[in-house]
């Protein structure tokens, strides 16, 4: 058996993990399962595509960094799109989730996010049609890296990006004031409020970080597969599975959960065919709920 | 005029079938507070189960046993209810959000299986030649639609009366007690988990019945009918009508389906064909925004839940039976 599935699984897992971090952060700070998170991923990819397209050949040279399929426009475009996706999440909170938070019903927010998810997805379809789009049509030649595994240069670059983003996030959560406040709110919201933590600022930071990470995840997916309005929503089930697997609320758990789901899917797909990928994520989720509902790093349910 | 009556009957049959789905969801969510985001999945189980056993002999896939339609509907209820039971056993003891994720997962998985298990489901091409009730009248669309309306109306009415009785029964009171305060219900000696499982399985069975009814009315099913948009439609119906209220579920189904059909009609007749896909997308955006607005502005829905209290309580002066005493939003309290 070829070990190629490991490389594919780790790549998919990193992408799922980055998306799941946003989901797990929203969950631990705002206490609801946000169904729009998958659509942040699609929006991130389309925003990056739009910004990159606008930059290429106008402000920045369209040339690419051989052997990668992209050049300066995508590098700048990715940064801008991360900020924009964060702002999109923030705007949605302002318009929808914040007013609903006042009424105090967690599940109503889930229903609202379910509706918002559909609207966000349909809006992408309206703006960009459901035809798939591509960052680049350049052909990538996969390089052998040993043990019979091949990786495309783009995949390698994206993995590098994922590692940098995760490291930056770790520093943010452990070394900065806002990061420590976020952890405090997720541990005990009432206590955090009492000791004078600015909960509104923490919520803003949660949406910005979650949105930016979703965008990275969307760019990774868009660069290796294709960009469709449905892409992020299709990823929602693996995202939920990863968040639960890692223990809801745990950032490192989400990354690890993502890797488990990604590798699990890649391994299973060899036996059942890639069309059943979604079912594999579902089975992992059910198995985890049956045997260890708090996940690998789960904390007491608050 | 005759055409209009025929179309009206056709519209009402579809709306009532949505109404049955909304009644199932109302039992799970409105009465018991169980958050099911997999309505489409349970409807799909019912539709496929009934279609597989009632269709005439099929060479290219499993099934085709030519059972009578009523037997197909019964099997649809049993299988969809059974699936709900399995999902319930796995998740109902956990937090509400886990049920949301799991039911979402089962709907996605069922759709994937329907799309790919060609030997069982006919794959993307779906299953055709599903026997239709009153097929003998198909030559005359008016008679056919009216006869089906009578059948669908009778099933819906029967179900409605059954659920109304259930709402008023001690069983219904326990469900609402669990929804409002799980710990209190448990401390009164109620087996919370068993009650929830029963409500969830019964709701799933009702959704399976609705799926089968629709499959047999249209005569054809395909995996695309069971995307998450179906779940969303049913949720919109229940929220608009007023969750916790069976009448609200039915009225919501009528209103939302009327709006949906009218806006589709408008898109179809006003928009140039080359832009119709885009206009349809915008129509979905509008419905999503409308649902969010209703949640923000009128969370109780059009009707909202009536305060249903035992008559014994009502007879005690000053005790309970004061719907205004507490701001009811029609939504269960957050169980964090």
Coordinates of C-alpha atoms in Angstrom, one line a residue:
Chain A
X1 CA 0.0 0.0 0.0
X2 CA 1.3 3.4 -1.0
X3 CA 1.9 5.9 1.8
X4 CA 0.7 8.7 -0.5
X5 CA -2.6 8.8 1.5
X6 CA -0.6 10.0 4.5
X7 CA 0.6 13.1 2.7
X8 CA -2.9 13.9 1.3
X9 CA -4.4 13.2 4.7
X10 CA -2.0 15.5 6.6
X11 CA -2.7 18.3 4.1
X12 CA -6.4 17.9 4.2
X13 CA -6.2 17.6 8.0
X14 CA -4.2 20.8 8.4
X15 CA -6.9 22.6 6.3
X16 CA -9.7 21.0 8.3
X17 CA -7.9 21.8 11.6
X18 CA -7.5 25.5 10.7
X19 CA -11.2 25.7 10.0
X20 CA -12.1 23.8 13.1
X21 CA -10.1 26.2 15.3
X22 CA -12.5 29.0 14.4
X23 CA -15.4 26.8 15.1
X24 CA -14.1 25.7 18.4
X25 CA -13.2 29.3 19.5
X26 CA -16.7 30.5 18.6
X27 CA -18.2 27.6 20.5
X28 CA -16.2 28.1 23.6
X29 CA -16.6 31.9 23.8
X30 CA -20.1 32.4 22.4
X31 CA -21.5 29.0 23.2
X32 CA -23.1 28.0 20.0
X33 CA -22.4 25.8 17.0
X34 CA -21.9 28.2 14.2
X35 CA -23.1 26.8 10.9
X36 CA -21.9 29.8 8.9
X37 CA -18.3 28.8 9.6
X38 CA -18.1 26.6 6.5
X39 CA -19.3 29.6 4.4
X40 CA -16.6 31.8 5.9
X41 CA -14.2 29.3 4.2
X42 CA -15.9 29.7 0.8
X43 CA -16.0 33.5 1.3
X44 CA -12.3 33.6 2.2
X45 CA -11.4 31.7 -0.9
X46 CA -13.5 34.0 -3.2
X47 CA -12.3 37.1 -1.4
X48 CA -8.7 36.0 -1.9
X49 CA -9.5 35.2 -5.6
X50 CA -11.0 38.6 -6.2
X51 CA -8.3 40.6 -4.5
X52 CA -5.6 38.5 -6.2
X53 CA -7.3 39.0 -9.6
X54 CA -7.5 42.8 -9.0
X55 CA -3.8 43.0 -8.0
X56 CA -2.3 40.8 -10.7
X57 CA -1.0 42.9 -13.5
X58 CA -2.2 46.2 -12.1
X59 CA -0.3 46.9 -8.9
X60 CA 1.8 43.8 -8.8
X61 CA 3.4 41.8 -11.5
X62 CA 1.4 38.7 -12.4
X63 CA 4.5 36.5 -12.6
X64 CA 4.7 33.4 -10.4
X65 CA 7.4 32.1 -8.1
X66 CA 8.5 29.0 -10.0
X67 CA 7.9 26.2 -9.0
X68 CA 4.8 27.5 -7.2
X69 CA 1.7 28.4 -9.2
X70 CA 1.3 31.8 -7.5
X71 CA 3.2 35.0 -7.1
X72 CA 3.1 38.3 -5.2
X73 CA -0.6 38.9 -5.9
X74 CA -1.7 35.8 -4.0
X75 CA 0.6 36.5 -1.1
X76 CA -0.8 40.1 -0.7
X77 CA -4.2 38.9 -1.6
X78 CA -4.2 36.2 1.1
X79 CA -3.4 38.8 3.8
X80 CA -6.0 41.2 2.6
X81 CA -8.6 38.4 2.3
X82 CA -7.8 37.1 5.8
X83 CA -8.6 40.6 7.2
X84 CA -11.8 40.9 5.0
X85 CA -13.1 37.4 6.1
X86 CA -12.5 38.4 9.7
X87 CA -14.4 41.6 9.1
X88 CA -17.2 39.6 7.4
X89 CA -17.6 37.4 10.5
X90 CA -17.5 40.5 12.6
X91 CA -20.2 42.2 10.5
X92 CA -22.4 39.1 10.7
X93 CA -22.1 39.2 14.5
X94 CA -23.0 42.8 14.6
X95 CA -26.1 42.4 12.5
X96 CA -27.3 39.0 13.7
X97 CA -25.7 37.3 16.6
X98 CA -25.2 40.2 18.9
X99 CA -28.9 41.2 18.9
X100 CA -29.8 37.5 19.5
X101 CA -27.3 37.1 22.3
X102 CA -29.4 39.6 24.3
X103 CA -32.3 37.3 24.3
X104 CA -30.1 34.7 25.7
X105 CA -31.1 31.6 23.8
X106 CA -28.1 29.6 22.5
X107 CA -30.1 27.4 20.1
X108 CA -31.8 30.3 18.5
X109 CA -28.3 31.5 17.4
X110 CA -27.8 28.1 15.8
X111 CA -31.0 28.4 13.9
X112 CA -30.0 31.9 12.8
X113 CA -26.6 30.7 11.8
X114 CA -28.2 27.9 9.7
X115 CA -30.3 30.6 7.9
X116 CA -27.3 32.9 7.5
X117 CA -25.2 30.1 6.2
X118 CA -27.7 29.5 3.4
X119 CA -27.9 33.2 2.6
X120 CA -24.1 33.6 2.5
X121 CA -23.7 30.6 0.2
X122 CA -26.5 31.7 -2.1
X123 CA -25.0 35.2 -2.2
X124 CA -21.7 33.7 -3.4
X125 CA -23.6 31.8 -6.1
X126 CA -25.3 35.0 -7.1
X127 CA -22.1 37.0 -7.3
X128 CA -19.8 34.3 -8.8
X129 CA -22.3 31.7 -10.2
X130 CA -21.8 28.1 -9.3
X131 CA -19.1 27.5 -12.0
X132 CA -15.9 26.5 -10.4
X133 CA -13.1 29.1 -10.3
X134 CA -9.3 28.6 -10.0
X135 CA -6.5 30.6 -8.5
X136 CA -4.3 29.3 -11.2
X137 CA -4.4 26.9 -14.0
X138 CA -0.7 26.3 -13.9
X139 CA 0.1 22.6 -14.0
X140 CA 1.9 21.4 -10.8
X141 CA 4.4 18.6 -11.0
X142 CA 4.4 16.6 -7.8
X143 CA 7.9 16.1 -6.3
X144 CA 8.8 12.8 -4.7
X145 CA 9.9 13.3 -1.1
X146 CA 10.7 9.7 -0.2
X147 CA 8.7 6.6 0.8
X148 CA 6.8 6.8 -2.4
X149 CA 5.1 10.0 -1.4
X150 CA 4.7 12.9 -3.8
X151 CA 3.8 16.5 -2.9
X152 CA 3.1 19.4 -5.2
X153 CA 5.1 22.7 -4.5
X154 CA 1.8 24.5 -3.8
X155 CA 0.9 21.9 -1.2
X156 CA 4.3 22.3 0.5
X157 CA 3.9 26.1 0.5
X158 CA 0.4 25.8 2.0
X159 CA 1.6 23.4 4.7
X160 CA 4.4 25.9 5.6
X161 CA 1.7 28.7 5.8
X162 CA -0.5 26.5 8.0
X163 CA 2.4 25.9 10.4
X164 CA 3.3 29.6 10.5
X165 CA -0.4 30.6 11.1
X166 CA -0.8 28.0 13.9
X167 CA 2.5 29.2 15.6
X168 CA 1.3 32.8 15.4
X169 CA -2.0 31.9 16.9
X170 CA -0.3 30.0 19.7
X171 CA 1.8 33.1 20.5
X172 CA -1.3 35.3 20.4
X173 CA -3.3 33.1 22.7
X174 CA -0.5 32.6 25.3
X175 CA 1.5 35.9 25.1
X176 CA -0.9 38.7 24.4
X177 CA -3.5 40.3 26.6
X178 CA -6.4 39.6 24.3
X179 CA -5.4 36.0 23.9
X180 CA -5.3 35.5 27.7
X181 CA -8.7 37.2 28.0
X182 CA -10.1 34.9 25.4
X183 CA -8.9 31.9 27.3
X184 CA -10.4 33.3 30.5
X185 CA -13.8 33.9 28.9
X186 CA -13.8 30.4 27.5
X187 CA -13.0 29.0 30.9
X188 CA -15.6 30.9 32.8
X189 CA -17.5 33.8 31.2
X190 CA -19.1 35.1 34.4
X191 CA -15.9 35.2 36.3
X192 CA -14.0 36.8 33.4
X193 CA -16.6 39.6 33.3
X194 CA -16.3 40.1 37.1
X195 CA -12.6 40.6 37.0
X196 CA -13.0 43.3 34.4
X197 CA -12.2 41.6 31.1
X198 CA -13.7 43.4 28.1
X199 CA -15.9 40.6 26.9
X200 CA -17.0 42.6 23.8
X201 CA -13.4 42.9 22.7
X202 CA -12.8 39.2 23.3
X203 CA -15.9 38.4 21.1
X204 CA -14.5 40.7 18.3
X205 CA -11.1 39.1 18.5
X206 CA -12.8 35.6 18.3
X207 CA -14.6 36.5 15.0
X208 CA -11.5 38.1 13.5
X209 CA -9.3 35.2 14.3
X210 CA -11.9 32.6 13.3
X211 CA -12.6 34.4 10.0
X212 CA -8.9 34.8 9.2
X213 CA -8.2 31.1 9.8
X214 CA -11.2 30.1 7.8
X215 CA -9.8 32.2 5.0
X216 CA -6.5 30.4 5.1
X217 CA -8.3 27.1 5.0
X218 CA -10.3 28.3 2.0
X219 CA -7.1 29.4 0.2
X220 CA -5.5 26.0 0.9
X221 CA -8.5 24.2 -0.5
X222 CA -8.9 26.6 -3.5
X223 CA -5.3 26.3 -4.5
X224 CA -5.3 22.5 -4.5
X225 CA -8.8 21.7 -5.7
X226 CA -11.1 24.4 -7.1
X227 CA -13.2 27.2 -5.7
X228 CA -17.0 26.7 -5.5
X229 CA -19.7 28.4 -3.5
X230 CA -20.4 25.0 -1.9
X231 CA -16.8 24.2 -0.9
X232 CA -16.9 25.4 2.7
X233 CA -20.3 24.1 3.4
X234 CA -19.2 20.6 2.2
X235 CA -16.4 20.9 4.7
X236 CA -18.7 21.7 7.7
X237 CA -19.2 18.1 8.7
X238 CA -15.4 17.4 8.9
X239 CA -15.0 20.6 10.8
X240 CA -17.6 19.6 13.4
X241 CA -16.0 16.2 13.6
X242 CA -12.6 17.7 14.1
X243 CA -13.8 20.1 16.8
X244 CA -15.6 17.3 18.7
X245 CA -12.7 14.9 18.3
X246 CA -10.3 17.4 19.8
X247 CA -12.7 18.4 22.5
X248 CA -14.8 21.4 21.9
X249 CA -13.0 24.6 23.1
X250 CA -9.5 23.2 22.7
X251 CA -7.5 25.0 20.0
X252 CA -4.8 22.3 19.9
X253 CA -7.5 19.7 20.0
X254 CA -9.1 21.2 16.9
X255 CA -5.8 21.0 15.0
X256 CA -5.2 17.4 16.1
X257 CA -8.8 16.5 15.5
X258 CA -8.4 18.0 12.0
X259 CA -5.4 15.8 11.3
X260 CA -7.2 12.7 12.6
X261 CA -10.2 13.4 10.4
X262 CA -8.0 14.3 7.4
X263 CA -5.9 11.2 7.7
X264 CA -8.9 9.0 8.6
X265 CA -10.7 10.2 5.5
X266 CA -7.7 9.7 3.2
X267 CA -7.1 6.2 4.6
X268 CA -10.8 5.2 4.3
X269 CA -11.2 6.6 0.9
X270 CA -8.8 3.9 -0.5
X271 CA -11.3 1.3 0.5
X272 CA -14.7 2.9 0.0
X273 CA -14.1 5.5 -2.7
X274 CA -13.8 9.3 -2.4
X275 CA -17.5 9.8 -2.9
X276 CA -18.1 8.5 0.6
X277 CA -15.6 11.0 2.2
X278 CA -18.5 12.8 4.0
X279 CA -19.7 9.6 5.5
X280 CA -16.3 8.8 6.9
X281 CA -16.2 12.1 8.8
X282 CA -19.7 11.3 10.1
X283 CA -18.7 7.9 11.3
X284 CA -15.7 9.3 13.1
X285 CA -18.0 11.9 14.7
X286 CA -20.5 9.3 15.9
X287 CA -17.8 7.0 17.2
X288 CA -16.2 9.8 19.2
X289 CA -19.6 10.8 20.6
X290 CA -20.4 7.3 21.7
X291 CA -17.1 6.5 23.3
X292 CA -15.5 9.8 24.4
X293 CA -17.9 12.7 24.0
X294 CA -15.5 15.2 25.5
X295 CA -12.9 14.5 22.8
X296 CA -9.1 14.1 23.3
X297 CA -8.6 17.4 25.2
X298 CA -12.1 18.0 26.3
X299 CA -12.7 19.9 29.4
X300 CA -15.7 19.8 31.7
X301 CA -18.8 20.9 29.8
X302 CA -19.6 24.3 31.1
Chain B
X1 CA -60.8 28.5 -13.7
X2 CA -60.6 24.7 -13.7
X3 CA -56.9 25.0 -14.2
X4 CA -56.6 27.3 -11.2
X5 CA -58.5 24.9 -9.0
X6 CA -56.2 22.1 -10.2
X7 CA -53.2 24.1 -9.5
X8 CA -54.6 25.2 -6.1
X9 CA -55.1 21.5 -5.2
X10 CA -51.6 20.7 -6.3
X11 CA -50.2 23.6 -4.3
X12 CA -52.1 22.6 -1.2
X13 CA -50.9 18.9 -1.4
X14 CA -47.3 20.1 -1.5
X15 CA -47.9 22.6 1.3
X16 CA -49.6 20.0 3.5
X17 CA -46.8 17.5 3.0
X18 CA -44.4 20.3 4.2
X19 CA -46.9 20.8 7.0
X20 CA -46.5 17.1 8.0
X21 CA -42.7 17.6 8.1
X22 CA -43.2 20.7 10.2
X23 CA -45.5 18.8 12.6
X24 CA -42.7 16.2 13.0
X25 CA -40.2 18.9 13.7
X26 CA -42.6 20.7 16.1
X27 CA -42.9 17.5 18.1
X28 CA -39.1 17.3 18.4
X29 CA -38.2 20.9 18.7
X30 CA -41.3 22.8 19.6
X31 CA -42.5 20.4 22.2
X32 CA -39.4 18.7 23.5
X33 CA -36.6 21.1 22.5
X34 CA -34.6 18.6 20.5
X35 CA -32.6 20.4 17.8
X36 CA -32.8 18.4 14.6
X37 CA -30.9 19.8 11.6
X38 CA -31.4 16.6 9.6
X39 CA -35.0 16.9 8.5
X40 CA -34.0 16.2 4.9
X41 CA -32.3 13.0 5.9
X42 CA -35.3 11.5 7.6
X43 CA -37.6 12.6 4.8
X44 CA -35.1 10.9 2.4
X45 CA -35.1 7.6 4.4
X46 CA -38.9 7.6 4.2
X47 CA -39.0 8.5 0.5
X48 CA -36.5 5.9 -0.6
X49 CA -37.8 3.1 1.7
X50 CA -41.3 3.5 0.4
X51 CA -40.2 3.9 -3.2
X52 CA -37.9 0.9 -3.1
X53 CA -40.6 -1.6 -2.0
X54 CA -43.6 -0.2 -3.9
X55 CA -42.1 0.3 -7.4
X56 CA -42.6 -2.4 -10.0
X57 CA -39.8 -4.8 -10.6
X58 CA -36.5 -3.1 -11.4
X59 CA -33.6 -4.7 -13.1
X60 CA -30.8 -2.2 -12.4
X61 CA -31.2 -1.8 -8.7
X62 CA -32.4 -3.4 -5.5
X63 CA -36.1 -3.4 -4.7
X64 CA -39.1 -3.2 -6.9
X65 CA -41.4 -5.5 -4.9
X66 CA -44.7 -3.9 -5.9
X67 CA -46.0 -3.6 -2.4
X68 CA -49.2 -1.5 -1.9
X69 CA -48.6 2.2 -1.2
X70 CA -49.9 2.0 2.4
X71 CA -47.4 -0.7 3.2
X72 CA -44.6 1.5 1.8
X73 CA -45.7 4.4 4.0
X74 CA -45.7 2.2 7.0
X75 CA -42.2 1.0 6.3
X76 CA -41.1 4.6 5.7
X77 CA -42.3 5.5 9.2
X78 CA -40.6 2.5 10.8
X79 CA -37.3 3.0 9.1
X80 CA -37.1 6.8 9.6
X81 CA -38.2 6.4 13.2
X82 CA -35.6 3.6 13.7
X83 CA -32.9 5.9 12.3
X84 CA -34.0 8.6 14.6
X85 CA -33.9 6.1 17.5
X86 CA -30.2 5.2 16.7
X87 CA -29.2 8.8 16.4
X88 CA -31.0 9.6 19.6
X89 CA -29.3 6.9 21.5
X90 CA -25.9 8.2 20.4
X91 CA -26.5 11.8 21.1
X92 CA -29.5 12.7 23.2
X93 CA -27.7 12.3 26.5
X94 CA -25.2 15.0 25.3
X95 CA -25.6 18.7 25.0
X96 CA -28.1 20.1 22.5
X97 CA -25.4 21.2 20.1
X98 CA -24.1 17.7 19.6
X99 CA -27.5 16.6 18.4
X100 CA -27.5 19.5 15.9
X101 CA -24.1 18.4 14.6
X102 CA -25.0 14.7 14.4
X103 CA -28.4 15.2 12.7
X104 CA -26.7 17.5 10.2
X105 CA -24.1 14.7 9.7
X106 CA -26.8 12.0 9.2
X107 CA -28.6 14.1 6.6
X108 CA -25.4 14.8 4.7
X109 CA -24.4 11.1 4.9
X110 CA -27.8 9.9 3.7
X111 CA -27.7 12.3 0.8
X112 CA -24.2 11.0 -0.1
X113 CA -25.4 7.4 0.0
X114 CA -28.5 8.2 -2.1
X115 CA -26.2 9.8 -4.6
X116 CA -23.6 7.1 -4.8
X117 CA -25.1 3.7 -3.8
X118 CA -26.4 3.3 -7.3
X119 CA -27.3 -0.4 -6.8
X120 CA -29.7 0.6 -4.0
X121 CA -31.0 4.0 -4.8
X122 CA -30.5 4.5 -8.6
X123 CA -27.8 7.0 -7.9
X124 CA -28.0 10.6 -9.3
X125 CA -30.9 9.6 -11.6
X126 CA -33.1 8.7 -8.7
X127 CA -36.1 6.4 -8.7
X128 CA -38.9 6.8 -11.2
X129 CA -42.3 5.1 -11.7
X130 CA -43.1 5.3 -8.0
X131 CA -46.8 4.4 -7.9
X132 CA -49.0 7.4 -7.3
X133 CA -52.3 7.3 -5.3
X134 CA -55.3 7.6 -7.6
X135 CA -53.0 7.0 -10.7
X136 CA -56.2 5.9 -12.5
X137 CA -57.3 9.6 -12.5
X138 CA -54.0 10.8 -14.0
X139 CA -55.7 11.5 -17.3
X140 CA -57.7 14.2 -15.6
X141 CA -55.3 16.5 -13.7
X142 CA -58.1 18.3 -11.8
X143 CA -59.6 15.0 -10.5
X144 CA -56.2 13.6 -9.8
X145 CA -55.0 16.7 -7.8
X146 CA -58.3 17.0 -5.9
X147 CA -58.3 13.3 -5.0
X148 CA -54.8 13.5 -3.7
X149 CA -55.6 16.7 -1.8
X150 CA -58.4 14.7 -0.1
X151 CA -56.0 11.9 0.8
X152 CA -53.2 14.2 2.0
X153 CA -55.7 16.4 3.9
X154 CA -57.1 13.4 5.7
X155 CA -53.6 12.1 6.7
X156 CA -52.6 15.6 7.8
X157 CA -55.8 16.1 9.8
X158 CA -55.5 12.7 11.4
X159 CA -51.9 13.4 12.4
X160 CA -52.8 16.9 13.6
X161 CA -55.5 15.6 15.9
X162 CA -53.2 12.8 17.2
X163 CA -50.5 15.4 18.0
X164 CA -53.0 17.8 19.6
X165 CA -54.2 14.9 21.8
X166 CA -50.6 14.1 22.6
X167 CA -49.8 17.7 23.4
X168 CA -52.6 17.8 26.0
X169 CA -51.8 14.3 27.4
X170 CA -49.6 13.8 30.4
X171 CA -46.9 12.6 27.9
X172 CA -47.0 16.0 26.2
X173 CA -46.7 17.8 29.5
X174 CA -43.6 15.8 30.4
X175 CA -42.1 16.7 27.1
X176 CA -42.6 20.4 27.7
X177 CA -41.4 20.0 31.3
X178 CA -38.2 18.5 29.9
X179 CA -37.8 21.3 27.4
X180 CA -38.2 23.9 30.0
X181 CA -36.2 22.5 32.9
X182 CA -34.6 19.1 32.4
X183 CA -33.3 18.9 36.0
X184 CA -36.7 19.6 37.5
X185 CA -38.4 17.0 35.3
X186 CA -35.7 14.5 36.3
X187 CA -36.1 15.3 40.0
X188 CA -39.8 14.5 39.6
X189 CA -38.8 11.0 38.7
X190 CA -39.3 11.3 35.0
X191 CA -36.8 9.3 32.9
X192 CA -35.8 12.3 30.8
X193 CA -33.8 10.3 28.3
X194 CA -36.5 7.8 27.5
X195 CA -39.1 10.6 26.9
X196 CA -36.7 12.4 24.6
X197 CA -35.9 9.3 22.7
X198 CA -39.6 8.6 22.2
X199 CA -40.3 12.1 21.0
X200 CA -37.3 12.1 18.7
X201 CA -38.2 8.7 17.2
X202 CA -41.8 9.6 16.7
X203 CA -40.9 12.9 15.1
X204 CA -38.5 11.1 12.8
X205 CA -41.2 8.6 11.8
X206 CA -43.5 11.5 10.9
X207 CA -40.8 13.0 8.7
X208 CA -40.3 9.7 7.1
X209 CA -44.1 9.5 6.3
X210 CA -44.0 13.0 4.8
X211 CA -41.0 12.0 2.6
X212 CA -42.9 8.9 1.4
X213 CA -46.1 10.9 0.8
X214 CA -44.2 13.4 -1.4
X215 CA -42.3 10.7 -3.3
X216 CA -45.6 9.0 -4.2
X217 CA -47.4 12.3 -5.1
X218 CA -44.6 13.3 -7.5
X219 CA -43.8 9.8 -8.6
X220 CA -40.1 10.4 -8.8
X221 CA -37.3 11.0 -6.3
X222 CA -33.6 12.0 -6.7
X223 CA -30.9 12.8 -4.2
X224 CA -31.0 16.5 -5.0
X225 CA -34.5 16.7 -3.4
X226 CA -32.9 16.1 0.0
X227 CA -30.2 18.8 0.3
X228 CA -30.0 20.9 3.4
X229 CA -32.2 23.5 1.8
X230 CA -35.2 21.2 2.5
X231 CA -34.3 21.1 6.2
X232 CA -34.0 24.9 6.1
X233 CA -37.4 25.3 4.5
X234 CA -39.1 23.2 7.2
X235 CA -37.3 25.1 9.9
X236 CA -38.4 28.4 8.4
X237 CA -42.0 27.1 8.3
X238 CA -42.0 26.1 12.0
X239 CA -40.3 29.4 13.1
X240 CA -42.6 31.6 11.0
X241 CA -45.7 29.7 12.2
X242 CA -44.7 29.6 15.8
X243 CA -42.8 26.7 17.3
X244 CA -44.5 24.8 20.0
X245 CA -47.9 25.1 18.3
X246 CA -49.2 22.4 15.9
X247 CA -51.5 24.8 14.2
X248 CA -48.6 27.2 13.8
X249 CA -46.6 24.5 12.1
X250 CA -49.3 24.0 9.5
X251 CA -49.9 27.7 8.9
X252 CA -46.2 28.3 8.7
X253 CA -45.9 25.6 6.1
X254 CA -48.7 27.2 4.0
X255 CA -47.3 30.7 4.3
X256 CA -43.7 29.9 3.7
X257 CA -44.5 27.6 0.8
X258 CA -46.8 30.2 -0.8
X259 CA -44.1 32.8 -0.5
X260 CA -41.5 30.4 -1.9
X261 CA -43.7 29.4 -4.8
X262 CA -44.6 33.0 -5.6
X263 CA -41.1 34.2 -5.6
X264 CA -40.1 31.2 -7.8
X265 CA -42.9 32.1 -10.1
X266 CA -41.7 35.7 -10.2
X267 CA -38.1 34.6 -10.9
X268 CA -39.4 32.3 -13.7
X269 CA -41.6 34.9 -15.4
X270 CA -39.8 38.2 -14.8
X271 CA -36.1 37.2 -15.2
X272 CA -34.5 36.4 -18.5
X273 CA -33.6 32.7 -18.7
X274 CA -29.9 33.3 -18.7
X275 CA -30.1 35.0 -15.3
X276 CA -32.5 32.7 -13.7
X277 CA -29.9 30.7 -11.8
X278 CA -28.6 33.9 -10.3
X279 CA -32.0 35.2 -9.5
X280 CA -32.9 31.9 -7.8
X281 CA -29.8 32.3 -5.7
X282 CA -30.9 35.8 -4.7
X283 CA -34.3 34.4 -3.8
X284 CA -32.6 32.0 -1.4
X285 CA -30.7 34.9 0.1
X286 CA -33.9 36.8 0.7
X287 CA -35.5 33.8 2.4
X288 CA -32.4 33.4 4.7
X289 CA -32.5 37.0 5.6
X290 CA -36.2 36.8 6.2
X291 CA -35.8 34.0 8.7
X292 CA -33.1 35.9 10.5
X293 CA -35.4 38.9 10.7
X294 CA -38.2 36.9 12.1
X295 CA -35.9 35.5 14.8
X296 CA -34.9 39.0 15.6
X297 CA -38.2 40.7 15.5
X298 CA -40.9 38.1 16.2
X299 CA -39.3 35.1 17.8
X300 CA -42.7 33.6 18.7
X301 CA -43.7 33.4 15.1
X302 CA -47.1 34.2 13.7
X303 CA -49.1 32.3 16.3
X304 CA -46.7 31.4 19.0
X305 CA -47.3 28.8 21.7
X306 CA -50.4 28.8 23.7
X307 CA -49.8 28.3 27.4
X308 CA -51.0 24.7 27.9
X309 CA -51.4 23.9 31.5
X310 CA -53.2 21.1 33.2
X311 CA -56.8 21.9 34.1
X312 CA -56.1 20.9 37.6
X313 CA -53.5 23.6 37.9
X314 CA -55.8 26.1 36.3
X315 CA -58.5 25.4 38.9
X316 CA -56.2 26.3 41.8
X317 CA -56.5 30.0 42.3
X318 CA -53.3 31.9 41.8
X319 CA -51.3 28.9 40.7
X320 CA -49.8 28.8 37.2
X321 CA -52.0 29.3 34.2
X322 CA -50.7 32.8 33.8
X323 CA -49.2 33.0 30.3
X324 CA -48.2 36.6 30.8
X325 CA -46.3 36.0 34.0
X326 CA -43.2 34.9 32.2
X327 CA -42.1 36.2 28.9
X328 CA -42.5 33.1 26.7
X329 CA -40.5 33.3 23.5
X330 CA -41.6 30.0 22.1
X331 CA -38.0 28.9 22.4
X332 CA -36.6 26.5 25.0
X333 CA -34.2 27.9 27.5
X334 CA -30.5 27.5 26.6
X335 CA -29.3 24.3 28.3
X336 CA -25.8 25.3 28.9

